[in-house]
Short mmCIF file of C-alpha atoms in Angstrom, two decimals:
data_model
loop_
_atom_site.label_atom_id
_atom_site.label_comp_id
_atom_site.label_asym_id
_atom_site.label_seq_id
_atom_site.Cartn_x
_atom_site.Cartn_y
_atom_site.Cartn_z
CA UNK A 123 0.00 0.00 0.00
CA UNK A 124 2.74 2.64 0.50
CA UNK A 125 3.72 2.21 -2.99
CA UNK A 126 0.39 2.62 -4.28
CA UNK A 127 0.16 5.81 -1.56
CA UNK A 128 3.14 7.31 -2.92
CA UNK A 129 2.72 7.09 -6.51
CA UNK A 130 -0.98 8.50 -5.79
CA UNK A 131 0.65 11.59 -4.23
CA UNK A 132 3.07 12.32 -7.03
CA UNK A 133 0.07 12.27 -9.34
CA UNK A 134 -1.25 16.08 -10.18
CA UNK A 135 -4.27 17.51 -8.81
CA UNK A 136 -6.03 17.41 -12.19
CA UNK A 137 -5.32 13.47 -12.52
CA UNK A 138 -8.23 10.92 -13.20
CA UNK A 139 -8.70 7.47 -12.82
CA UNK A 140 -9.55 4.16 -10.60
CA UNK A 141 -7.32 2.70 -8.42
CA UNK A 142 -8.00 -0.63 -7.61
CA UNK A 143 -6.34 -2.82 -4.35
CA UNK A 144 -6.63 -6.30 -4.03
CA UNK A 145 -6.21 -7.38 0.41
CA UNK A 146 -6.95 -10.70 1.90
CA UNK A 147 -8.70 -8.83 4.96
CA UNK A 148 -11.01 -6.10 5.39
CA UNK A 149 -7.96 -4.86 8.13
CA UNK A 150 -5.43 -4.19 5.55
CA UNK A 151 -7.75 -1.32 4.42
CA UNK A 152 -6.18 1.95 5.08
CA UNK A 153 -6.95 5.50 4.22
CA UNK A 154 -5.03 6.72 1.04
CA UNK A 155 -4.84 9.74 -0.52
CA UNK A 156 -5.41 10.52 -3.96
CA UNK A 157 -6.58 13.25 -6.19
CA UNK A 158 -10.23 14.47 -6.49
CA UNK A 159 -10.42 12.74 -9.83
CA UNK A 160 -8.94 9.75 -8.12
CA UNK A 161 -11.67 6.71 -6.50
CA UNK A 162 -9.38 3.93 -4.76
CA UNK A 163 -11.55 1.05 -4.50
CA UNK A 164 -10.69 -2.07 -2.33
CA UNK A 165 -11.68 -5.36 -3.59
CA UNK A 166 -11.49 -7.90 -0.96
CA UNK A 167 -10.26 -11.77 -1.74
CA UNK A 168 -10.76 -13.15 1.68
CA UNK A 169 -10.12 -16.86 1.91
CA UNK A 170 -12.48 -17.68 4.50
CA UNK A 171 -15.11 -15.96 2.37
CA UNK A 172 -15.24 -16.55 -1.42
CA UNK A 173 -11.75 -18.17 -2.11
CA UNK A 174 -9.81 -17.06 -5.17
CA UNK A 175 -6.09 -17.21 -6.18
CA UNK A 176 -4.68 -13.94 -5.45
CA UNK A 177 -4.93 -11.29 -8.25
CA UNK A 178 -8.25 -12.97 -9.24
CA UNK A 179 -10.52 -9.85 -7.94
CA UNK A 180 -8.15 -7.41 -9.44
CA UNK A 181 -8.16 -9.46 -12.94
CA UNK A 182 -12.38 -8.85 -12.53
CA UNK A 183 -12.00 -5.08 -12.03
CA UNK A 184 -9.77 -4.53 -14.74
CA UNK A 185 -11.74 -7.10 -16.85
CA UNK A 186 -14.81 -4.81 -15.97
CA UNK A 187 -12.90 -1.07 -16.25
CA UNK A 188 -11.24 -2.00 -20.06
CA UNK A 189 -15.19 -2.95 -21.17
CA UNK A 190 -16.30 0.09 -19.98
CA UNK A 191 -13.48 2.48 -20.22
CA UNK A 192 -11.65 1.32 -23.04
CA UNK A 193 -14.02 0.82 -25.79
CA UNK A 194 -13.95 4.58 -26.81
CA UNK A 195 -10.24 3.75 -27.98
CA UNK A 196 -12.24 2.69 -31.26
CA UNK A 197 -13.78 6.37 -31.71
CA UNK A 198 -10.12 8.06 -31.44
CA UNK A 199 -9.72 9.82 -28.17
CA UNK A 200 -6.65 11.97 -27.95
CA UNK A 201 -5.65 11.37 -24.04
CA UNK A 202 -3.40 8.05 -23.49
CA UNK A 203 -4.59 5.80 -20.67
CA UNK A 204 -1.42 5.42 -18.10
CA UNK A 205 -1.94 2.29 -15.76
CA UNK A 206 0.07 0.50 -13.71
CA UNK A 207 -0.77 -2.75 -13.19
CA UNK A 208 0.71 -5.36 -9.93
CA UNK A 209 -0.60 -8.83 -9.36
CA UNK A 210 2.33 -10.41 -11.51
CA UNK A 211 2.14 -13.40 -9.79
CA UNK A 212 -1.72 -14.08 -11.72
CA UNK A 213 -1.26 -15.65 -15.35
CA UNK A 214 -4.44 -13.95 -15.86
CA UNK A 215 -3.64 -10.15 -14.99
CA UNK A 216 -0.30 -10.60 -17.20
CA UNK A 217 -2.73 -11.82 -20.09
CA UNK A 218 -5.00 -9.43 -19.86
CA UNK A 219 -2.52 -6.66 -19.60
CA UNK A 220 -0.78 -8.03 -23.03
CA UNK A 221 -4.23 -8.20 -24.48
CA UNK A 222 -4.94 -4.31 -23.62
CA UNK A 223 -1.45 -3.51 -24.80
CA UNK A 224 -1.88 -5.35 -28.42
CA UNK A 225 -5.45 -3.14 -29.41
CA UNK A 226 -4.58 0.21 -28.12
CA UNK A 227 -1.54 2.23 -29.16
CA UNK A 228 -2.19 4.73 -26.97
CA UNK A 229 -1.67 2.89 -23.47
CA UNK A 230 0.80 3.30 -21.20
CA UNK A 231 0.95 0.41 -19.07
CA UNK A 232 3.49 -0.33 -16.08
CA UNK A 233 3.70 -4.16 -15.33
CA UNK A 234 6.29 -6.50 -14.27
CA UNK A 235 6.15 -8.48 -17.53
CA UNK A 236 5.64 -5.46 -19.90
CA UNK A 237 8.41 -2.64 -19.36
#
């Protein structure tokens, strides 16, 4: 979390987006900053609850955000998307993140397996 809280308060005021955390408990929810534009969302993957491999919630939301946020890539926007992107350790997040680089030129993306 202090990585995501630091990178959040390098960001300028005018920056928009969805930040979204993957935690194994509902305690490792902390307060973070980020700009106005800026909704951190916590998705919890608690074991004892609805058991998935870790990254799985995280590969759902970003599923769910490129649907909705990424289709307009089609209609030529002129502001790249910048994302980074954790949860290397899911086959499915590193997929998914060489899927959204391959269809739109105009993303920026920060993962482990994509530099």
């Amino acid at each position: 979390m202090e990585l995501i809280a630091r990178i959040l308060a390098t960001l300028p005021d005018t920056s928009y987006g969805q930040v979204f955390i993957e935690v194994p408990s509902d305690q490792c929810i902390v307060p973070i900053a980020a700009p106005q534009g800026m909704t951190v969302h916590w998705l919890l993957n608690s074991p004892q609850d609805a058991p998935a491999a870790p990254g799985d919630r995280a590969l759902q939301a970003l599923n769910a955000w490129a649907v909705e946020w990424m289709a307009d890539h089609l209609t030529g926007h002129d502001l790249p998307y910048l994302m980074w992107v954790g949860c290397h350790g899911n086959l499915g997040v590193s997929e998914r993140c060489r899927d959204l680089s391959a269809v739109n030129g105009e993303l920026h993306l920060h993962h482990p397996h994509f530099h």
